[in-house]
PDB file of C-alpha atoms in Angstrom:
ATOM      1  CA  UNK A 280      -1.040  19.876 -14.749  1.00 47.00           C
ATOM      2  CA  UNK A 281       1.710  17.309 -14.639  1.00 54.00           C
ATOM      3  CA  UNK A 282       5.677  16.067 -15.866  1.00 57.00           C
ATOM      4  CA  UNK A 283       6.206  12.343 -17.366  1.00 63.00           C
ATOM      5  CA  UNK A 284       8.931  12.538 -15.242  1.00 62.00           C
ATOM      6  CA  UNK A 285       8.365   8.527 -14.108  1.00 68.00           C
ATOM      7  CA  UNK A 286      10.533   6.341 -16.672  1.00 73.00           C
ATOM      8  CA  UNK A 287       8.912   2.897 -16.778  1.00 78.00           C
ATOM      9  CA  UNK A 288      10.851   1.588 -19.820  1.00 73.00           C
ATOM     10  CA  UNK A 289      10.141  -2.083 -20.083  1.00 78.00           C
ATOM     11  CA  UNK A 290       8.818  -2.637 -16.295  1.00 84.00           C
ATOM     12  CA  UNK A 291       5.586  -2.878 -14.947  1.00 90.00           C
ATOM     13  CA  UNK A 292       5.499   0.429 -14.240  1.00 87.00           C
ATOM     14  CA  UNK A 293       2.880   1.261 -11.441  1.00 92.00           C
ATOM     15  CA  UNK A 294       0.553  -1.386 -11.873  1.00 93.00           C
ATOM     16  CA  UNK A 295       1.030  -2.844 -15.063  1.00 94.00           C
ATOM     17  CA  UNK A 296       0.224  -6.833 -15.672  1.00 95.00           C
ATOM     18  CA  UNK A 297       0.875  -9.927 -17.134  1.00 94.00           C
ATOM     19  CA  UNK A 298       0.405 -13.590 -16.819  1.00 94.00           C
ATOM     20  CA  UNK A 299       2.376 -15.980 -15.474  1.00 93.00           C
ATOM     21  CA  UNK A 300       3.640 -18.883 -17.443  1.00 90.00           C
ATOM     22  CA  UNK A 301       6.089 -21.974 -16.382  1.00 88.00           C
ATOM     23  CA  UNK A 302       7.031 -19.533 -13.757  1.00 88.00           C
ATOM     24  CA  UNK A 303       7.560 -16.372 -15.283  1.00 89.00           C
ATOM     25  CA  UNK A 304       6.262 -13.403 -16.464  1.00 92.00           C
ATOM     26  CA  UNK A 305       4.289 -13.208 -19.841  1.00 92.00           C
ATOM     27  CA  UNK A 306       3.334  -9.766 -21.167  1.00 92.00           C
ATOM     28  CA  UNK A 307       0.966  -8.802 -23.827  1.00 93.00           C
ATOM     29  CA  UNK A 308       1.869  -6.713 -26.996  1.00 93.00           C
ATOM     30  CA  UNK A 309       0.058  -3.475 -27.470  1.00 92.00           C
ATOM     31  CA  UNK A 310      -3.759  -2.658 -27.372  1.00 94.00           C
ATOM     32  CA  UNK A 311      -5.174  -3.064 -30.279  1.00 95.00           C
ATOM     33  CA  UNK A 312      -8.650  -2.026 -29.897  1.00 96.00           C
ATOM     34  CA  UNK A 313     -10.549   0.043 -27.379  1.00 97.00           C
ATOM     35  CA  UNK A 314     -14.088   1.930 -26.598  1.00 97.00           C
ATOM     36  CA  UNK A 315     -15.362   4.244 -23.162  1.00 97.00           C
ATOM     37  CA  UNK A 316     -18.152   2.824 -21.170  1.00 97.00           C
ATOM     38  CA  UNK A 317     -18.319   5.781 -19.179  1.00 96.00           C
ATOM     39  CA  UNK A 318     -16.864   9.654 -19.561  1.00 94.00           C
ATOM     40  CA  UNK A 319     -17.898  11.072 -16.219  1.00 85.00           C
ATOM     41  CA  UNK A 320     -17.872  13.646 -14.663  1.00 93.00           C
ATOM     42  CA  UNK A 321     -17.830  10.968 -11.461  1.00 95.00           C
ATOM     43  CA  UNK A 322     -16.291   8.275 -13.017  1.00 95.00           C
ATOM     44  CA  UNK A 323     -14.223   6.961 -15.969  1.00 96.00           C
ATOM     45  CA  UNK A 324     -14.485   3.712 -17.722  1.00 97.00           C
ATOM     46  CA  UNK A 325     -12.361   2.016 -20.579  1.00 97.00           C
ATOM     47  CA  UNK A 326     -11.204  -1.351 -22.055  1.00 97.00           C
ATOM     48  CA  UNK A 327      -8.425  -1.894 -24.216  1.00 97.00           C
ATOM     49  CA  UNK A 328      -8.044  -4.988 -26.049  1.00 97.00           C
ATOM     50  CA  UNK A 329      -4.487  -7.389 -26.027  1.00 95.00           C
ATOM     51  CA  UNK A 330      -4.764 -10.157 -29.248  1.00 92.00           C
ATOM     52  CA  UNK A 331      -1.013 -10.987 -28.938  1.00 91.00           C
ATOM     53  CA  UNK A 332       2.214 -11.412 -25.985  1.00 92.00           C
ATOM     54  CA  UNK A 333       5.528 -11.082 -26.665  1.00 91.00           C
ATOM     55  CA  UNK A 334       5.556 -15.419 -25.741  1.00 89.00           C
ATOM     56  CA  UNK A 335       5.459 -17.447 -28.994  1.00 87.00           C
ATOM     57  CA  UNK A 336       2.744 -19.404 -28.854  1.00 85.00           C
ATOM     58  CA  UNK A 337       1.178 -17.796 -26.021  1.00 87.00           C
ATOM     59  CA  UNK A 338      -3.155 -18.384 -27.423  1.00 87.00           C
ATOM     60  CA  UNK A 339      -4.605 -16.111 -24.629  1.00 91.00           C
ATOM     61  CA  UNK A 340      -6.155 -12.778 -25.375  1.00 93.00           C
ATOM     62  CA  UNK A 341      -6.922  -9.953 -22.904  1.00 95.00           C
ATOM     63  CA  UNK A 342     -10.020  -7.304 -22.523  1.00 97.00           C
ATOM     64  CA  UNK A 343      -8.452  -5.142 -19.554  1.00 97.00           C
ATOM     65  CA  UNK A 344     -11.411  -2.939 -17.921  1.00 98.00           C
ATOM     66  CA  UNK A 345      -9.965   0.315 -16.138  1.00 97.00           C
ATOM     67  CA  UNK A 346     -12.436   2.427 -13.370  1.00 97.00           C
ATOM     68  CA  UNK A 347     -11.191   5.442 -12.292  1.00 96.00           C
ATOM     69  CA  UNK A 348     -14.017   7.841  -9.964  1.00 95.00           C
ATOM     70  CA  UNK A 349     -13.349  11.150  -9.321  1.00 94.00           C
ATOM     71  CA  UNK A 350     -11.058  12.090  -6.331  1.00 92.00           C
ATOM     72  CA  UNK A 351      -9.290   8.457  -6.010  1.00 94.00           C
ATOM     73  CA  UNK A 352      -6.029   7.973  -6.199  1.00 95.00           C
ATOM     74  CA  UNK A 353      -6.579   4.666  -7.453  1.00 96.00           C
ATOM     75  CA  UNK A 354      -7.841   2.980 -10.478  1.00 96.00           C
ATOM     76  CA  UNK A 355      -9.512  -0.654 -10.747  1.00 97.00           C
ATOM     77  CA  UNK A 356      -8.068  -2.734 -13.030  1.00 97.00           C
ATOM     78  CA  UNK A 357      -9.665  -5.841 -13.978  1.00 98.00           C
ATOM     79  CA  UNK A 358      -8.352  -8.419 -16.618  1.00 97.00           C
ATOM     80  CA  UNK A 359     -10.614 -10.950 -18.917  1.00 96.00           C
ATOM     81  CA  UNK A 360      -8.694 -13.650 -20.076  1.00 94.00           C
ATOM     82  CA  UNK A 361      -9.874 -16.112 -22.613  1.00 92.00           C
ATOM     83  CA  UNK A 362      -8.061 -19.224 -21.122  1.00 86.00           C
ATOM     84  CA  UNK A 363      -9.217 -22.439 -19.498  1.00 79.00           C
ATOM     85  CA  UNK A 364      -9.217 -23.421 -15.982  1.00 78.00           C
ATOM     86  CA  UNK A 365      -7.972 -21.071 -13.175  1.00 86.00           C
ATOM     87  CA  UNK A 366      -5.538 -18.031 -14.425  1.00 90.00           C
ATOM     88  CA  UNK A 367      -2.513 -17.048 -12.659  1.00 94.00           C
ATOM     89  CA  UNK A 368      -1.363 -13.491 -12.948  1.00 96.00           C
ATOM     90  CA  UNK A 369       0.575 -10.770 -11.635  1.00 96.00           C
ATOM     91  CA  UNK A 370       0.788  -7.227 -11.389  1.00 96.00           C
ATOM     92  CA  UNK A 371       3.873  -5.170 -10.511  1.00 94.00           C
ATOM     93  CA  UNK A 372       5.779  -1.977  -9.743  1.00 95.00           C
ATOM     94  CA  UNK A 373       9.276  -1.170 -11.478  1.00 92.00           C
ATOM     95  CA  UNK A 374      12.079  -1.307  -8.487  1.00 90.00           C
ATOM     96  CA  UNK A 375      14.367   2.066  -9.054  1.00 86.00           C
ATOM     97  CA  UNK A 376      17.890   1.943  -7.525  1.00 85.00           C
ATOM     98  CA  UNK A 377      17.865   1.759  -3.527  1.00 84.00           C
ATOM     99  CA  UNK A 378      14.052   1.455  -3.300  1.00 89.00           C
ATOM    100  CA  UNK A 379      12.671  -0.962  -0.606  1.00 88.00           C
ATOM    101  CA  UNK A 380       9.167  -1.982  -1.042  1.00 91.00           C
ATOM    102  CA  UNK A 381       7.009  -2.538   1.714  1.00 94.00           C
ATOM    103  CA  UNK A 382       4.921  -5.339   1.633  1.00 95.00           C
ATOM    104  CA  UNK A 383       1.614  -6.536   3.509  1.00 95.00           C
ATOM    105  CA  UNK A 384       0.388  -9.574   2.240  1.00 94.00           C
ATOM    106  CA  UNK A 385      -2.306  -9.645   5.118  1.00 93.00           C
ATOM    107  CA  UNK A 386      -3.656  -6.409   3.778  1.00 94.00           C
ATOM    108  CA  UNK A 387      -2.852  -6.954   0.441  1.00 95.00           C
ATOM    109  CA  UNK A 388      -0.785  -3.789   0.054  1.00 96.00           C
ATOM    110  CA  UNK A 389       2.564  -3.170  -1.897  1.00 96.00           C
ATOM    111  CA  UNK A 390       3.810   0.242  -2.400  1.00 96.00           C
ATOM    112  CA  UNK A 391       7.478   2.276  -3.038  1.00 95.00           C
ATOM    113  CA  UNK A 392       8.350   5.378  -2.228  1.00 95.00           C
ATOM    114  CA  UNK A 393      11.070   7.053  -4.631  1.00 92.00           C
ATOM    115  CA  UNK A 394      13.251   9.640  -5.130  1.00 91.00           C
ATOM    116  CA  UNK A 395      12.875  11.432  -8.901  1.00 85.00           C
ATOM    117  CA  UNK A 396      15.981  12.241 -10.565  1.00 82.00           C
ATOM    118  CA  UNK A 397      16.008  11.533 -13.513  1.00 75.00           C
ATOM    119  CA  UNK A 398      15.371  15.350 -14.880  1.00 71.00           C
ATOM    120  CA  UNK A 399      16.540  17.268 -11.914  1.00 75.00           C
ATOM    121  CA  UNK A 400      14.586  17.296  -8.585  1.00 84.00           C
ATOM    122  CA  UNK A 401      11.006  16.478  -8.766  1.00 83.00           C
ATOM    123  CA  UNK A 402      10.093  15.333  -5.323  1.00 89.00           C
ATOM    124  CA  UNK A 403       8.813  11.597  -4.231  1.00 92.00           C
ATOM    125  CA  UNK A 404       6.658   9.526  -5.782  1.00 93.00           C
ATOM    126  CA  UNK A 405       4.583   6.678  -4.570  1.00 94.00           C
ATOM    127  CA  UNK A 406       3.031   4.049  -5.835  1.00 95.00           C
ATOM    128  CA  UNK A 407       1.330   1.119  -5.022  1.00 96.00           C
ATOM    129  CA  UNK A 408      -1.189  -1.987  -5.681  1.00 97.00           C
ATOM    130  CA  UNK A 409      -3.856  -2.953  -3.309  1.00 97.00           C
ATOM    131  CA  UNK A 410      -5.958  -6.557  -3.926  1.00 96.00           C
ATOM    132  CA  UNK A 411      -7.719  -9.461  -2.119  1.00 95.00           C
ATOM    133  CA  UNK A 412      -5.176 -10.616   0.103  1.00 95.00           C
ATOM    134  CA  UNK A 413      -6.867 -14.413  -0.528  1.00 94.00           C
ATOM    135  CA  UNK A 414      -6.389 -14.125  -4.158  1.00 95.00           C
ATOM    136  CA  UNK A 415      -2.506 -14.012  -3.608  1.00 96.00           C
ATOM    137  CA  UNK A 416       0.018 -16.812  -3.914  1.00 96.00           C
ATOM    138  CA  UNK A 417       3.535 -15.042  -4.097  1.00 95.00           C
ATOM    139  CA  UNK A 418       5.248 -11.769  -3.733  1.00 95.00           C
ATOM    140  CA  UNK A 419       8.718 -11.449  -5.491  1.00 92.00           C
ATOM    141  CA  UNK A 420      11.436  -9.255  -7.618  1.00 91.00           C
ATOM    142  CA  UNK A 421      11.932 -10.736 -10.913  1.00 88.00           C
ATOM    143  CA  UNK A 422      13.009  -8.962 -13.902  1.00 84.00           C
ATOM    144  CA  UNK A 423      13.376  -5.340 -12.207  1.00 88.00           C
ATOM    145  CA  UNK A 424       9.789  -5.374 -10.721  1.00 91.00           C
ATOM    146  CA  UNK A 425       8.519  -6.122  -7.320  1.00 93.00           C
ATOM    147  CA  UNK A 426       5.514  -8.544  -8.521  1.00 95.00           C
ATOM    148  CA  UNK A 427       2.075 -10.015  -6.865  1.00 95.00           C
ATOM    149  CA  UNK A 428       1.700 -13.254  -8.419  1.00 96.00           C
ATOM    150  CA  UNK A 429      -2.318 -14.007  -7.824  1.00 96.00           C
ATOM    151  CA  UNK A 430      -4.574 -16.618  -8.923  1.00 95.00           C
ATOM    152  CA  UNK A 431      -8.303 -15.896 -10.020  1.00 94.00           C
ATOM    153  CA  UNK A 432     -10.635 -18.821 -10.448  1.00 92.00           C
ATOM    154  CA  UNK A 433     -11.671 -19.529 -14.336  1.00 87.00           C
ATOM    155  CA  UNK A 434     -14.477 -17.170 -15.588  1.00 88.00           C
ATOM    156  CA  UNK A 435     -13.777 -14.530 -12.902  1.00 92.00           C
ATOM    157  CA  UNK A 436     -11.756 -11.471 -14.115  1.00 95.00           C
ATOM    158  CA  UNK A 437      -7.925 -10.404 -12.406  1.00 96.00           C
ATOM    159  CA  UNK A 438      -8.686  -7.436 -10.160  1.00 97.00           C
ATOM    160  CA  UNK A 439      -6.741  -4.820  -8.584  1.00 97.00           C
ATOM    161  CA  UNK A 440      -6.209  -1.425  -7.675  1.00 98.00           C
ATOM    162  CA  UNK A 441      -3.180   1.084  -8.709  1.00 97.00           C
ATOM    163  CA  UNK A 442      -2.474   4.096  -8.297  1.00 95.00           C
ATOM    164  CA  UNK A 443       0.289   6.612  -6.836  1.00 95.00           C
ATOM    165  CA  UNK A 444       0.771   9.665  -4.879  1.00 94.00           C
ATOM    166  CA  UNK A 445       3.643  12.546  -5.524  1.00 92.00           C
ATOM    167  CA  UNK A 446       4.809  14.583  -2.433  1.00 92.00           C
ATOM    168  CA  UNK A 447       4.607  18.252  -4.508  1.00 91.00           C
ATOM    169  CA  UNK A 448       0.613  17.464  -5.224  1.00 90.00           C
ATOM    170  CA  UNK A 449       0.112  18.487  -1.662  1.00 88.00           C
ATOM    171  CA  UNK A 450      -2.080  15.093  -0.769  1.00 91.00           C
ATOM    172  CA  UNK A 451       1.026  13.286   0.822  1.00 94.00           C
ATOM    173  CA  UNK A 452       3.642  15.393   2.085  1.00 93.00           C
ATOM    174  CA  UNK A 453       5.930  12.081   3.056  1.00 94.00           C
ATOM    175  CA  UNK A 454       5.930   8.080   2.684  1.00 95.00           C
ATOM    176  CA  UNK A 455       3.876   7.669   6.472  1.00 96.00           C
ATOM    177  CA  UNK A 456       1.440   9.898   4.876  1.00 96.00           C
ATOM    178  CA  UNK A 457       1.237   7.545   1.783  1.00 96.00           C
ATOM    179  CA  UNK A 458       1.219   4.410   3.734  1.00 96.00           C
ATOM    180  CA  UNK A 459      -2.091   5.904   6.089  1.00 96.00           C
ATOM    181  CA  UNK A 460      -3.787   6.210   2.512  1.00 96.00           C
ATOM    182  CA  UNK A 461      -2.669   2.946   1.261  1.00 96.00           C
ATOM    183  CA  UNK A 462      -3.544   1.215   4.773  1.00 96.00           C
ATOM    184  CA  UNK A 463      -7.546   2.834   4.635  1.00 95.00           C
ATOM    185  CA  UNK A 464      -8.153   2.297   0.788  1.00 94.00           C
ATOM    186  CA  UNK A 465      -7.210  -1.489   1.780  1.00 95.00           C
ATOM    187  CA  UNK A 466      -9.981  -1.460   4.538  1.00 93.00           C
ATOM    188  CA  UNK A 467     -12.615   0.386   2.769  1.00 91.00           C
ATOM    189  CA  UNK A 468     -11.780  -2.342   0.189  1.00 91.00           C
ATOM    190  CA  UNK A 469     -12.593  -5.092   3.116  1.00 88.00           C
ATOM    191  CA  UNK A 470     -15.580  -3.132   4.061  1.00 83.00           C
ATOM    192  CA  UNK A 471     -17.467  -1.838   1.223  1.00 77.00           C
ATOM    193  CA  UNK A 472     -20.260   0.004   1.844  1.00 78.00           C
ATOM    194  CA  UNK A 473     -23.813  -1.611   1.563  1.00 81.00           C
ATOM    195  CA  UNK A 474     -27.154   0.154   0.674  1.00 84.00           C
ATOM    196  CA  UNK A 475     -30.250  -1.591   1.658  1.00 88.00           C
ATOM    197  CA  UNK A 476     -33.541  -0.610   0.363  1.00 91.00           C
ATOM    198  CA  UNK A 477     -36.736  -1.841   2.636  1.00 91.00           C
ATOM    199  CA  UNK A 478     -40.242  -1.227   1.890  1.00 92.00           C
ATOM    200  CA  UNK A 479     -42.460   1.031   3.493  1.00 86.00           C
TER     201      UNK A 479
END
């Protein structure tokens, strides 16, 4: 069970994506196609389809490829581009009134931690990105958003991770709570596990 009590209007939202171009942020129309590569039960799989942006003249499209496994607070999001050469991009969370950020570029961790009003009390919210720290370039505010500008070399896809935590859930009872998740998704990230398989 749930509220859409998180109001992302024309932002980024919590992990939402675009490209950037001459400096700023492009942003695809809607999807306009989609299929499931995988229904679970231990993990979800989906692409959605972007022909057109909201730039004139902008000739890139996007297949966007969204993981989710079961118990993660976290989804992987990784963008296909049809462009040439290297593709800079960015991903971003919408900046509410009096929110600070906190940013770790070494870990490649950005998250908020906000008060929701809008429709009464409904506890904090969290959210947050997690990526290569290598792949990024910048970290900014531009256009109500608190954006990680990162560069992926041609043929590879834009990846990251987004997700958020709410207080009343009972998984994060405060933002240090939050911030331990963030901080060991980012090394487990760094660390992934390996299988080896050796004969006998």
């Amino acid at each position: 069970e749930g509220g859409d009590f998180y109001s992302a209007g024309r932002s980024r939202g919590c992990g939402g994506s675009g490209l950037m171009v001459d400096g700023a942020l492009a942003v695809s129309k809607n999807f306009r196609s989609s299929r499931v590569l995988a229904s679970g039960p231990l993990r979800v799989v989906f692409e959605v389809s972007y022909p057109e942006w909201e730039t004139p003249g902008l000739k890139v499209t996007e297949v966007k490829r969204v993981t989710l496994d079961a118990g993660s607070h976290f989804n992987r999001f990784e963008s296909f581009y049809t462009t040439e050469g290297n593709v800079t991009w960015a991903a971003g969370i919408r900046m509410a009134k009096g929110v600070v950020p906190r940013v770790d570029r070494e870990l490649g961790v950005v998250r908020t931690w906000e008060h929701l009003t809008n429709y009464g009390d409904n506890g904090w919210l969290g959210c947050g990105l997690v990526l290569a720290p290598a792949a990024i370039v910048d970290v900014r505010e531009e256009a109500g958003n608190q954006l990680v500008v990162a560069r992926t070399p041609k043929g590879q896809p834009a990846t990251w991770y987004a997700g958020s935590g709410w207080d009343r859930s009972g998984d994060f009872h405060d933002v240090a709570a939050w911030d331990r998740y963030l901080d060991a998704f980012a090394a487990r990230l760094r660390s992934p596990l390996a299988v080896e398989v050796l004969p006998r």
